[in-house]
Coordinates of C-alpha atoms and ligand atoms in Angstrom, one line a residue:
X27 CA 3.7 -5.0 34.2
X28 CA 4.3 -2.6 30.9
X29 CA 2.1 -4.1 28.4
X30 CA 4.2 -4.0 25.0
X31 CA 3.0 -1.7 21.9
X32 CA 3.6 -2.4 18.4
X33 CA 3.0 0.8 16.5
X34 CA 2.7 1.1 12.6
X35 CA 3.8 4.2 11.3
X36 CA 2.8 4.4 7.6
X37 CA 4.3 8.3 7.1
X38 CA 3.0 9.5 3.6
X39 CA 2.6 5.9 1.9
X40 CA -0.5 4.3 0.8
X41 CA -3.4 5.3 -1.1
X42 CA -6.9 5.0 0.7
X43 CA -7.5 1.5 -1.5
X44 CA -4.1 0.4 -0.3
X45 CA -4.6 1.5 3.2
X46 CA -7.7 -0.2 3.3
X47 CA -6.1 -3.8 2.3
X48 CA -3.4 -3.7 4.1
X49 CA -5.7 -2.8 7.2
X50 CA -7.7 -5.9 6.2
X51 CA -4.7 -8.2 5.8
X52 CA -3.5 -7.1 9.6
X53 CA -7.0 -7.3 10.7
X54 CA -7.0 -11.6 9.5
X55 CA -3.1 -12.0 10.4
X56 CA -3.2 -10.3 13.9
X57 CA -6.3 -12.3 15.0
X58 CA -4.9 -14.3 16.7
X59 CA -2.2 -11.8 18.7
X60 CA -0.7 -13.6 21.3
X61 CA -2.2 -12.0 25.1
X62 CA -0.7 -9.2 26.9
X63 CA 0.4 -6.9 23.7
X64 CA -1.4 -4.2 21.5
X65 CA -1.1 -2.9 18.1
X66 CA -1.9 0.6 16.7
X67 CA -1.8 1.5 13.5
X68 CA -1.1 5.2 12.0
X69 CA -2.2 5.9 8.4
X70 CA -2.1 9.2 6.8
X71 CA -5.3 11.4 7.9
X72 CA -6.9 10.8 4.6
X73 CA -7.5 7.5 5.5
X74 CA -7.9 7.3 8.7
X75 CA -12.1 7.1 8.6
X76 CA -11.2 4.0 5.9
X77 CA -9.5 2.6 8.2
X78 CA -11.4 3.2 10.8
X79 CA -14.1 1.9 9.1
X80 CA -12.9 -1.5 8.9
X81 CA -13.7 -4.8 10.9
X82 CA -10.1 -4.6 13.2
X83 CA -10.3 -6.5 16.5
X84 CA -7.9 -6.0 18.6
X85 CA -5.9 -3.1 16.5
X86 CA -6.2 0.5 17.3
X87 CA -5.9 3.4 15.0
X88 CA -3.7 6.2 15.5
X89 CA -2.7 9.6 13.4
X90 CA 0.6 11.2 12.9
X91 CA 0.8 14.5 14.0
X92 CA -1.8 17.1 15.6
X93 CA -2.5 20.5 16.1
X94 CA -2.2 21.8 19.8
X95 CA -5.5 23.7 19.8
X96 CA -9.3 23.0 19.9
X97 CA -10.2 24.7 16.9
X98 CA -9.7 28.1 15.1
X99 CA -8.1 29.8 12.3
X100 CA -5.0 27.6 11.9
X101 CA -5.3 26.5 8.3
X102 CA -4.1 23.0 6.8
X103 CA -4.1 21.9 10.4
X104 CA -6.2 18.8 12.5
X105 CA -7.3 19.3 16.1
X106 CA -6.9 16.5 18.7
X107 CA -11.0 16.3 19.2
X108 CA -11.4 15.2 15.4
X109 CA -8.8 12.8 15.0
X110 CA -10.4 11.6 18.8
X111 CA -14.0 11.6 16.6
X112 CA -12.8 9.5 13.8
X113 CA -11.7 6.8 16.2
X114 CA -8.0 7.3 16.8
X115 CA -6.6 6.6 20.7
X116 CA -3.0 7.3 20.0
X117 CA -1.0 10.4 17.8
X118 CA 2.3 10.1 17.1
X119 CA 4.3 13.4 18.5
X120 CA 7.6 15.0 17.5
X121 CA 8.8 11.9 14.8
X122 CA 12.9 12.9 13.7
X123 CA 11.0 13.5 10.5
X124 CA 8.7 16.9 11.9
X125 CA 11.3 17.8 14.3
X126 CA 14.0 17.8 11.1
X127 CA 11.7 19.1 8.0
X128 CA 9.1 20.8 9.8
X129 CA 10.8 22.7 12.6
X130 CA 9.0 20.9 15.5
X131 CA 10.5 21.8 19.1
X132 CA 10.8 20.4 22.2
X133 CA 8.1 23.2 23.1
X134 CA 5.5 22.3 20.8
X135 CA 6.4 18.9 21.6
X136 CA 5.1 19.4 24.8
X137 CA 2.2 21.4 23.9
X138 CA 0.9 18.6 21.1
X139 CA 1.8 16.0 24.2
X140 CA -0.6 17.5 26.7
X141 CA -3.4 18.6 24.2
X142 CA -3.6 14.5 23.4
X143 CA -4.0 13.9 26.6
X144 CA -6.6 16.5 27.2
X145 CA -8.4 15.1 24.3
X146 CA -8.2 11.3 26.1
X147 CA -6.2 10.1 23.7
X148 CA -2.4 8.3 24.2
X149 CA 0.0 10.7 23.0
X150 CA 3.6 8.5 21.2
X151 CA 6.3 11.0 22.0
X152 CA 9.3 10.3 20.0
X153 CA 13.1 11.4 20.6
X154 CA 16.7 10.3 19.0
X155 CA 19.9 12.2 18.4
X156 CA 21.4 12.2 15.0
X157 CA 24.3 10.0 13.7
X158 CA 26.4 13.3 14.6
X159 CA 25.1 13.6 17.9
X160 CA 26.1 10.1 18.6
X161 CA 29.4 10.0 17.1
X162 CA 30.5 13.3 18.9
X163 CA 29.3 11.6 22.0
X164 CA 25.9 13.7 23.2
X165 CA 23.9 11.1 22.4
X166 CA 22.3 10.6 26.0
X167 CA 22.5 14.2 27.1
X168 CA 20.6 15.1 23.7
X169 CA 18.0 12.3 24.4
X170 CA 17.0 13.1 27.9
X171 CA 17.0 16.6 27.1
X172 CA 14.2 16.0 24.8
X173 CA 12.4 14.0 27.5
X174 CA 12.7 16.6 30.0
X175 CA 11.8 19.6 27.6
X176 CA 8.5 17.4 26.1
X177 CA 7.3 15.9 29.1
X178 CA 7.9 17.9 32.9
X179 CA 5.2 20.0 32.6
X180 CA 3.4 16.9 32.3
X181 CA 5.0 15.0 35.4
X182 CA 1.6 13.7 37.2
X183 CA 0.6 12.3 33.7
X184 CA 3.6 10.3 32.7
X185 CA 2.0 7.0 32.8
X186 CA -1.0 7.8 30.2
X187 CA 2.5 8.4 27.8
X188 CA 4.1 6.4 25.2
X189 CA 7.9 7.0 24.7
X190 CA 9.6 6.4 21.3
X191 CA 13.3 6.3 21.2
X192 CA 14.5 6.5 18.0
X193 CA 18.2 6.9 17.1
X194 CA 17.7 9.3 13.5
X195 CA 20.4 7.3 12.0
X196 CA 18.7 4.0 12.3
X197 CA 15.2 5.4 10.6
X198 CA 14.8 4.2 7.4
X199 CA 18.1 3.5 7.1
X200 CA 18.7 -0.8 7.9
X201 CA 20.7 0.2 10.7
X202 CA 19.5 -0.8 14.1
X203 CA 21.3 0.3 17.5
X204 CA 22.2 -3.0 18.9
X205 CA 19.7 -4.0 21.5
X206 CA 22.6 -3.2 24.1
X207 CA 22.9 0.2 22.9
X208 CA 18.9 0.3 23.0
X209 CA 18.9 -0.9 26.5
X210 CA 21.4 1.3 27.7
X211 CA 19.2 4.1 26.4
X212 CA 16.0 3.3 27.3
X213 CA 17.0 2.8 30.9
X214 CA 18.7 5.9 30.9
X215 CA 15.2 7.4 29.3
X216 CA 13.8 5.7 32.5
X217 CA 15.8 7.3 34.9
X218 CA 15.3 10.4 33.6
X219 CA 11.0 9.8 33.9
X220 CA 11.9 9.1 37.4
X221 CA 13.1 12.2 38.5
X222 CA 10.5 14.1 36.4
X223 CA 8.0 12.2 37.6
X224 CA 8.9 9.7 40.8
X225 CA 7.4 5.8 40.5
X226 CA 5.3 6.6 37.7
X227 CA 8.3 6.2 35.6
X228 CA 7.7 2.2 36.0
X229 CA 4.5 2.3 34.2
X230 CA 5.5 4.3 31.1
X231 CA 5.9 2.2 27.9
X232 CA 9.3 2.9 26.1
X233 CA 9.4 2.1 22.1
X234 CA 12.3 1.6 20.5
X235 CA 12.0 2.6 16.3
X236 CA 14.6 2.6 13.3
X237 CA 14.9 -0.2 11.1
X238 CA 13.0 -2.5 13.2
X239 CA 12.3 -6.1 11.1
X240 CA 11.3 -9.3 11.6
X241 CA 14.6 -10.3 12.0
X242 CA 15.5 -8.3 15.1
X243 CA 12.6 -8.2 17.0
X244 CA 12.8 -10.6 19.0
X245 CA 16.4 -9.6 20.6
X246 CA 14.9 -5.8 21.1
X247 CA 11.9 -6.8 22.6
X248 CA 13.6 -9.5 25.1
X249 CA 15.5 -6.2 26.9
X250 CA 14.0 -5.3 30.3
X251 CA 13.2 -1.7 29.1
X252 CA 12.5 -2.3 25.6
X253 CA 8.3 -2.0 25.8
X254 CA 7.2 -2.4 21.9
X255 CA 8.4 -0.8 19.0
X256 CA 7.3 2.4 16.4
X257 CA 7.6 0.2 13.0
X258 CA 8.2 2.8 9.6
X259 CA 9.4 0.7 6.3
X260 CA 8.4 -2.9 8.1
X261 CA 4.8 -1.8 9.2
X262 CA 4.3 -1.0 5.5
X263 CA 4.4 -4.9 4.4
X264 CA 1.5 -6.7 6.3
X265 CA 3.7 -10.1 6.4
X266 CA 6.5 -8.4 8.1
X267 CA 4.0 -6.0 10.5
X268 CA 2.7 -9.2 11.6
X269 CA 5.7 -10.8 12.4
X270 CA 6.5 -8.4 14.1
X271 CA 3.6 -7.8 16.3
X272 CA 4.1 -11.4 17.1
X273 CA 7.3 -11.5 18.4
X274 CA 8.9 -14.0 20.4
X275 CA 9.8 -12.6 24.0
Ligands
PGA302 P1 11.8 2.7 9.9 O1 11.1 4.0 10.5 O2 11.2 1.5 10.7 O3 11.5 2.7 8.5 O4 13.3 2.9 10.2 C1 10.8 4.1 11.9 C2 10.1 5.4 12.1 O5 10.5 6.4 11.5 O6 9.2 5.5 13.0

């Protein structure tokens, strides 16, 4: 009923060259994507149009981050209608990595979240607690406090959003939470969509992200609530993106 997506986030890698091959090598390896999944990839904006560019059946394009406004004096900054004109249909949203370095909260979480949707595009809003956060316990309360705070003003749209768990201590880091732990999460993320926003919470697509390979895949993908997954150091290596796209449910 959720139909799975595999999301590539490239973060500040690749040059437009590079982009551009590696988009051509997923384009030839993914043509053949088993049915019933989908695949987005998320270079950085200078390469989106590339990318864009590109013969790609089959793969979307997404961008990283977003400005919450239509225009106007906000310098250095990229409105949801232009990344919308140069072809993307999804924009990552509150990654560990803005939230930590560049002071993104919960309330301009929410404000990129519906300004995505306003533009038609699919908005991938991530949360995760830290290793700390975990350790000390708060790891749930921390997580579906993030859900709440991102997404209840936006409780008759929940089913045109993407959900990213990712545990900050699993990003980049070759630790995975075990797909139990995942589970346990995700489902609790569910619960949470439910009372925000009733039956819709069915129909959202939960990612799970950090340290996601070809070798654990398949177990992550093969729990009920485990809808896809937001791929950083994998998504980088078109062999192992593609692998992983095609995993084995
Ligand atoms: P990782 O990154 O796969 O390299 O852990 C995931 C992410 O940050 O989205």
């Amino acid at each position: 009923m959720r139909t799975p997506l595999i999301a590539g986030n490239w973060k500040m890698h690749k040059t437009i060259a590079e982009a551009v091959a590696l988009t051509d090598a997923l384009a030839v390896g993914l043509a053949d994507l088993p049915a019933n999944r989908q695949v987005v990839i998320c270079p950085t904006f200078t390469a989106l149009a590339s990318v864009a560019a590109r013969p790609r059946a089959g793969i979307a394009i997404g961008a990283q981050n977003v400005y919450p406004e239509v225009q106007g004096a906000y310098t250095g900054e990229i409105a949801p209608g232009m990344l919308k004109e140069i072809g993307c249909t999804y924009v990552i949203i509150g990654h560990s990595e803005r939230r930590q370095l560049f002071g993104e909260t919960d309330a301009m979480v929410a404000r990129k979240a519906a300004a995505v949707l306003d533009a038609g595009m699919t908005p991938i809003v991530c949360v995760g607690e830290t290793r700390a956060e975990r350790e000390s316990g708060q790891a749930e309360n921390i997580v579906l406090g993030q859900v709440k705070a991102g997404l209840s003003a936006l409780s008759n749209r929940l089913s045109e959003i993407v959900i990213a768990y990712e545990p900050v201590w699993a990003i980049g880091t070759g630790l995975t939470a075990t797909s139990a732990d995942a589970q346990a999460m995700h489902a609790a993320i569910r619960g949470e969509l439910r009372s925000v926003g009733g039956n819709q919470a069915d129909t959202v697509r939960i990612q799970y992200g950090g340290s996601v390979k070809p070798d654990n895949v398949d177990e992550l993908m093969a729990q009920p609530d485990i809808d896809g997954a937001l791929v950083g150091g994998a998504a980088l290596v078109a062999e192992s993106f593609i692998r992983i796209a095609k995993f084995v449910k």
